[in-house]
Amino acid sequence: MKKILVINGPNLNLLGLREPELYGAKNFKALEAFIISTAAELSLEVELFQSNHEGVIVDKIQAAYGVFDGILINPAAYTHTSVAILDALKAVALPTAEVHLTDISTREEFRRFSYVSLYAQKTICGKGFDGYKEGLEYLSSVL
Ligand code: DQA
């Protein structure tokens, strides 16, 4: 069974509470349950990881080398700022899909650029929870 590391970045743990008009009313536990059931349907093994800290996310990506077959990441706000997360993804060089609940291309100007997109082989935006499904399907198709 292929192993996927699913990383959720800062403030995604506050789903449900956080700007529900943008991110929806369902909470983070519901997102995690959705990812787990989708992975099971696709016969993928997943580990779920969430952190509000850039360096902790970098450490987790580094530790994925030799352990996981692919990465699904919603870097949240670090999408638009983190060269360190981009470099970590490039260093371990695992197949990577990037997902965003909202369509970052139609939001504020500062959200339109993604460092992570410079490495990720697939980016899915604006599809809510279903974007995680699409990301897992993509990884399953390439692994
Ligand atoms: C997000 C979009 C980011 O711009 C924002 O900072 C987030 C969530 C999304 O899933 O739509 O925290 O990655």
PDB file of C-alpha atoms and ligand atoms in Angstrom:
ATOM      1  CA  MET A   1       0.000   0.000   0.000  1.00  0.00           C
ATOM      2  CA  LYS A   2       1.361   3.418  -0.963  1.00  0.00           C
ATOM      3  CA  LYS A   3       1.840   5.836   1.937  1.00  0.00           C
ATOM      4  CA  ILE A   4       0.782   9.456   1.673  1.00  0.00           C
ATOM      5  CA  LEU A   5       1.638  12.227   4.101  1.00  0.00           C
ATOM      6  CA  VAL A   6      -1.174  14.780   4.289  1.00  0.00           C
ATOM      7  CA  ILE A   7      -0.014  18.126   5.657  1.00  0.00           C
ATOM      8  CA  ASN A   8      -2.346  20.934   6.675  1.00  0.00           C
ATOM      9  CA  GLY A   9      -0.787  24.274   7.542  1.00  0.00           C
ATOM     10  CA  PRO A  10      -1.696  27.117   9.896  1.00  0.00           C
ATOM     11  CA  ASN A  11      -5.252  27.887  10.970  1.00  0.00           C
ATOM     12  CA  LEU A  12      -6.757  24.946   9.115  1.00  0.00           C
ATOM     13  CA  ASN A  13      -7.298  23.390  12.563  1.00  0.00           C
ATOM     14  CA  LEU A  14      -9.896  26.149  13.046  1.00  0.00           C
ATOM     15  CA  LEU A  15     -12.054  25.059  10.120  1.00  0.00           C
ATOM     16  CA  GLY A  16     -15.721  25.540  10.912  1.00  0.00           C
ATOM     17  CA  LEU A  17     -14.971  28.488  13.172  1.00  0.00           C
ATOM     18  CA  ARG A  18     -12.711  30.266  10.714  1.00  0.00           C
ATOM     19  CA  GLU A  19     -14.399  32.526   8.117  1.00  0.00           C
ATOM     20  CA  PRO A  20     -17.109  29.939   7.370  1.00  0.00           C
ATOM     21  CA  GLU A  21     -18.349  32.002   4.409  1.00  0.00           C
ATOM     22  CA  LEU A  22     -15.012  31.202   2.734  1.00  0.00           C
ATOM     23  CA  TYR A  23     -13.929  27.893   4.209  1.00  0.00           C
ATOM     24  CA  GLY A  24     -17.292  26.288   4.971  1.00  0.00           C
ATOM     25  CA  ALA A  25     -19.101  25.231   8.133  1.00  0.00           C
ATOM     26  CA  LYS A  26     -17.538  21.787   8.490  1.00  0.00           C
ATOM     27  CA  ASN A  27     -14.778  21.484  11.067  1.00  0.00           C
ATOM     28  CA  PHE A  28     -11.246  20.109  10.859  1.00  0.00           C
ATOM     29  CA  LYS A  29     -12.262  16.762  12.347  1.00  0.00           C
ATOM     30  CA  ALA A  30     -14.733  16.401   9.461  1.00  0.00           C
ATOM     31  CA  LEU A  31     -11.951  17.162   6.965  1.00  0.00           C
ATOM     32  CA  GLU A  32      -9.725  14.556   8.584  1.00  0.00           C
ATOM     33  CA  ALA A  33     -12.534  11.974   8.505  1.00  0.00           C
ATOM     34  CA  PHE A  34     -13.144  12.800   4.811  1.00  0.00           C
ATOM     35  CA  ILE A  35      -9.447  12.325   3.987  1.00  0.00           C
ATOM     36  CA  ILE A  36      -9.271   9.029   5.884  1.00  0.00           C
ATOM     37  CA  SER A  37     -12.357   7.574   4.163  1.00  0.00           C
ATOM     38  CA  THR A  38     -11.237   8.798   0.722  1.00  0.00           C
ATOM     39  CA  ALA A  39      -7.799   7.271   1.221  1.00  0.00           C
ATOM     40  CA  ALA A  40      -9.363   3.963   2.224  1.00  0.00           C
ATOM     41  CA  GLU A  41     -11.481   3.956  -0.965  1.00  0.00           C
ATOM     42  CA  LEU A  42      -8.310   4.501  -2.988  1.00  0.00           C
ATOM     43  CA  SER A  43      -6.382   1.863  -0.996  1.00  0.00           C
ATOM     44  CA  LEU A  44      -3.870   4.456   0.170  1.00  0.00           C
ATOM     45  CA  GLU A  45      -2.341   4.602   3.632  1.00  0.00           C
ATOM     46  CA  VAL A  46      -2.399   8.154   5.007  1.00  0.00           C
ATOM     47  CA  GLU A  47      -0.819   9.962   7.904  1.00  0.00           C
ATOM     48  CA  LEU A  48      -2.477  13.243   8.842  1.00  0.00           C
ATOM     49  CA  PHE A  49      -0.347  16.099  10.089  1.00  0.00           C
ATOM     50  CA  GLN A  50      -1.332  19.655  10.988  1.00  0.00           C
ATOM     51  CA  SER A  51       0.903  22.430  12.285  1.00  0.00           C
ATOM     52  CA  ASN A  52       0.768  26.174  12.700  1.00  0.00           C
ATOM     53  CA  HIS A  53       4.577  26.379  12.572  1.00  0.00           C
ATOM     54  CA  GLU A  54       6.661  26.702   9.426  1.00  0.00           C
ATOM     55  CA  GLY A  55       9.788  24.981  10.782  1.00  0.00           C
ATOM     56  CA  VAL A  56       7.765  22.073  12.140  1.00  0.00           C
ATOM     57  CA  ILE A  57       6.277  21.584   8.672  1.00  0.00           C
ATOM     58  CA  VAL A  58       9.789  21.691   7.163  1.00  0.00           C
ATOM     59  CA  ASP A  59      10.946  19.054   9.695  1.00  0.00           C
ATOM     60  CA  LYS A  60       7.968  16.833   8.825  1.00  0.00           C
ATOM     61  CA  ILE A  61       8.657  17.078   5.074  1.00  0.00           C
ATOM     62  CA  GLN A  62      12.320  16.213   5.647  1.00  0.00           C
ATOM     63  CA  ALA A  63      11.326  13.210   7.771  1.00  0.00           C
ATOM     64  CA  ALA A  64       9.042  11.990   4.958  1.00  0.00           C
ATOM     65  CA  TYR A  65      12.060  11.043   2.861  1.00  0.00           C
ATOM     66  CA  GLY A  66      12.296   7.265   2.567  1.00  0.00           C
ATOM     67  CA  VAL A  67       9.092   6.809   4.600  1.00  0.00           C
ATOM     68  CA  PHE A  68       6.275   8.145   2.405  1.00  0.00           C
ATOM     69  CA  ASP A  69       5.561   7.692  -1.306  1.00  0.00           C
ATOM     70  CA  GLY A  70       3.866  11.046  -1.817  1.00  0.00           C
ATOM     71  CA  ILE A  71       2.732  14.261  -0.141  1.00  0.00           C
ATOM     72  CA  LEU A  72      -0.599  16.059  -0.235  1.00  0.00           C
ATOM     73  CA  ILE A  73      -0.209  19.543   1.236  1.00  0.00           C
ATOM     74  CA  ASN A  74      -2.374  22.520   1.990  1.00  0.00           C
ATOM     75  CA  PRO A  75       0.342  24.943   3.130  1.00  0.00           C
ATOM     76  CA  ALA A  76      -2.342  27.537   4.004  1.00  0.00           C
ATOM     77  CA  ALA A  77      -0.805  31.007   4.487  1.00  0.00           C
ATOM     78  CA  TYR A  78       2.728  29.591   4.046  1.00  0.00           C
ATOM     79  CA  THR A  79       1.762  28.917   0.422  1.00  0.00           C
ATOM     80  CA  HIS A  80       2.412  32.555  -0.311  1.00  0.00           C
ATOM     81  CA  THR A  81       5.499  33.143   1.827  1.00  0.00           C
ATOM     82  CA  SER A  82       7.538  30.014   2.412  1.00  0.00           C
ATOM     83  CA  VAL A  83      10.658  29.412   0.380  1.00  0.00           C
ATOM     84  CA  ALA A  84      11.650  27.010   3.201  1.00  0.00           C
ATOM     85  CA  ILE A  85       8.663  24.725   2.563  1.00  0.00           C
ATOM     86  CA  LEU A  86       9.306  24.872  -1.194  1.00  0.00           C
ATOM     87  CA  ASP A  87      12.972  23.951  -0.649  1.00  0.00           C
ATOM     88  CA  ALA A  88      12.065  21.059   1.670  1.00  0.00           C
ATOM     89  CA  LEU A  89       9.648  19.654  -0.921  1.00  0.00           C
ATOM     90  CA  LYS A  90      12.321  19.967  -3.608  1.00  0.00           C
ATOM     91  CA  ALA A  91      14.891  18.318  -1.341  1.00  0.00           C
ATOM     92  CA  VAL A  92      12.887  15.164  -0.637  1.00  0.00           C
ATOM     93  CA  ALA A  93      11.556  15.198  -4.224  1.00  0.00           C
ATOM     94  CA  LEU A  94       8.449  13.119  -3.528  1.00  0.00           C
ATOM     95  CA  PRO A  95       5.415  13.316  -5.826  1.00  0.00           C
ATOM     96  CA  THR A  96       3.433  16.207  -4.374  1.00  0.00           C
ATOM     97  CA  ALA A  97      -0.064  17.591  -4.830  1.00  0.00           C
ATOM     98  CA  GLU A  98      -1.025  21.010  -3.471  1.00  0.00           C
ATOM     99  CA  VAL A  99      -4.586  21.699  -2.399  1.00  0.00           C
ATOM    100  CA  HIS A 100      -6.498  24.811  -1.364  1.00  0.00           C
ATOM    101  CA  LEU A 101     -10.079  24.865  -0.152  1.00  0.00           C
ATOM    102  CA  THR A 102     -10.665  28.240  -1.783  1.00  0.00           C
ATOM    103  CA  ASP A 103      -9.693  29.482  -5.222  1.00  0.00           C
ATOM    104  CA  ILE A 104      -6.584  31.485  -4.380  1.00  0.00           C
ATOM    105  CA  SER A 105      -6.420  32.821  -7.954  1.00  0.00           C
ATOM    106  CA  THR A 106      -9.579  34.892  -7.422  1.00  0.00           C
ATOM    107  CA  ARG A 107      -8.867  36.184  -3.902  1.00  0.00           C
ATOM    108  CA  GLU A 108      -6.599  39.000  -2.691  1.00  0.00           C
ATOM    109  CA  GLU A 109      -3.556  39.768  -4.835  1.00  0.00           C
ATOM    110  CA  PHE A 110      -1.147  38.440  -2.162  1.00  0.00           C
ATOM    111  CA  ARG A 111      -2.737  34.976  -2.344  1.00  0.00           C
ATOM    112  CA  ARG A 112      -2.308  34.612  -6.099  1.00  0.00           C
ATOM    113  CA  PHE A 113       1.318  33.478  -5.972  1.00  0.00           C
ATOM    114  CA  SER A 114       2.216  30.082  -4.564  1.00  0.00           C
ATOM    115  CA  TYR A 115       5.818  29.098  -3.832  1.00  0.00           C
ATOM    116  CA  VAL A 116       4.698  25.493  -3.386  1.00  0.00           C
ATOM    117  CA  SER A 117       3.291  25.471  -6.949  1.00  0.00           C
ATOM    118  CA  LEU A 118       6.859  25.902  -8.198  1.00  0.00           C
ATOM    119  CA  TYR A 119       7.411  22.277  -7.148  1.00  0.00           C
ATOM    120  CA  ALA A 120       4.006  20.585  -6.808  1.00  0.00           C
ATOM    121  CA  GLN A 121       3.100  18.475  -9.822  1.00  0.00           C
ATOM    122  CA  LYS A 122      -0.588  19.174  -9.322  1.00  0.00           C
ATOM    123  CA  THR A 123      -2.498  22.067  -7.720  1.00  0.00           C
ATOM    124  CA  ILE A 124      -6.204  21.936  -6.926  1.00  0.00           C
ATOM    125  CA  CYS A 125      -8.023  25.096  -5.833  1.00  0.00           C
ATOM    126  CA  GLY A 126     -11.531  26.103  -4.897  1.00  0.00           C
ATOM    127  CA  LYS A 127     -13.121  22.672  -4.558  1.00  0.00           C
ATOM    128  CA  GLY A 128     -13.429  22.533  -0.771  1.00  0.00           C
ATOM    129  CA  PHE A 129     -12.983  19.066   0.770  1.00  0.00           C
ATOM    130  CA  ASP A 130     -13.274  17.477  -2.697  1.00  0.00           C
ATOM    131  CA  GLY A 131      -9.927  19.040  -3.607  1.00  0.00           C
ATOM    132  CA  TYR A 132      -8.264  16.669  -1.111  1.00  0.00           C
ATOM    133  CA  LYS A 133      -9.982  13.780  -2.885  1.00  0.00           C
ATOM    134  CA  GLU A 134      -8.692  14.997  -6.241  1.00  0.00           C
ATOM    135  CA  GLY A 135      -5.196  15.333  -4.792  1.00  0.00           C
ATOM    136  CA  LEU A 136      -5.246  11.784  -3.424  1.00  0.00           C
ATOM    137  CA  GLU A 137      -6.604  10.495  -6.757  1.00  0.00           C
ATOM    138  CA  TYR A 138      -3.774  12.269  -8.577  1.00  0.00           C
ATOM    139  CA  LEU A 139      -1.146  10.763  -6.254  1.00  0.00           C
ATOM    140  CA  SER A 140      -2.711   7.342  -6.568  1.00  0.00           C
ATOM    141  CA  SER A 141      -2.575   7.637 -10.372  1.00  0.00           C
ATOM    142  CA  VAL A 142       1.145   8.499 -10.438  1.00  0.00           C
ATOM    143  CA  LEU A 143       2.391   6.107  -7.748  1.00  0.00           C
TER     144      LEU A 143
HETATM  145  C1  DQA B   1      -5.882  28.252   1.872  1.00  0.00           C
HETATM  146  C2  DQA B   1      -5.719  29.601   1.161  1.00  0.00           C
HETATM  147  C3  DQA B   1      -4.644  30.444   1.822  1.00  0.00           C
HETATM  148  O1  DQA B   1      -4.492  31.687   1.142  1.00  0.00           O
HETATM  149  C4  DQA B   1      -5.008  30.744   3.260  1.00  0.00           C
HETATM  150  O2  DQA B   1      -3.981  31.462   3.891  1.00  0.00           O
HETATM  151  C5  DQA B   1      -5.352  29.509   4.026  1.00  0.00           C
HETATM  152  C6  DQA B   1      -6.120  28.451   3.367  1.00  0.00           C
HETATM  153  C7  DQA B   1      -7.069  27.449   1.331  1.00  0.00           C
HETATM  154  O3  DQA B   1      -7.163  26.266   1.657  1.00  0.00           O
HETATM  155  O4  DQA B   1      -7.916  27.978   0.593  1.00  0.00           O
HETATM  156  O5  DQA B   1      -5.090  29.409   5.214  1.00  0.00           O
HETATM  157  O6  DQA B   1      -4.711  27.485   1.673  1.00  0.00           O
END
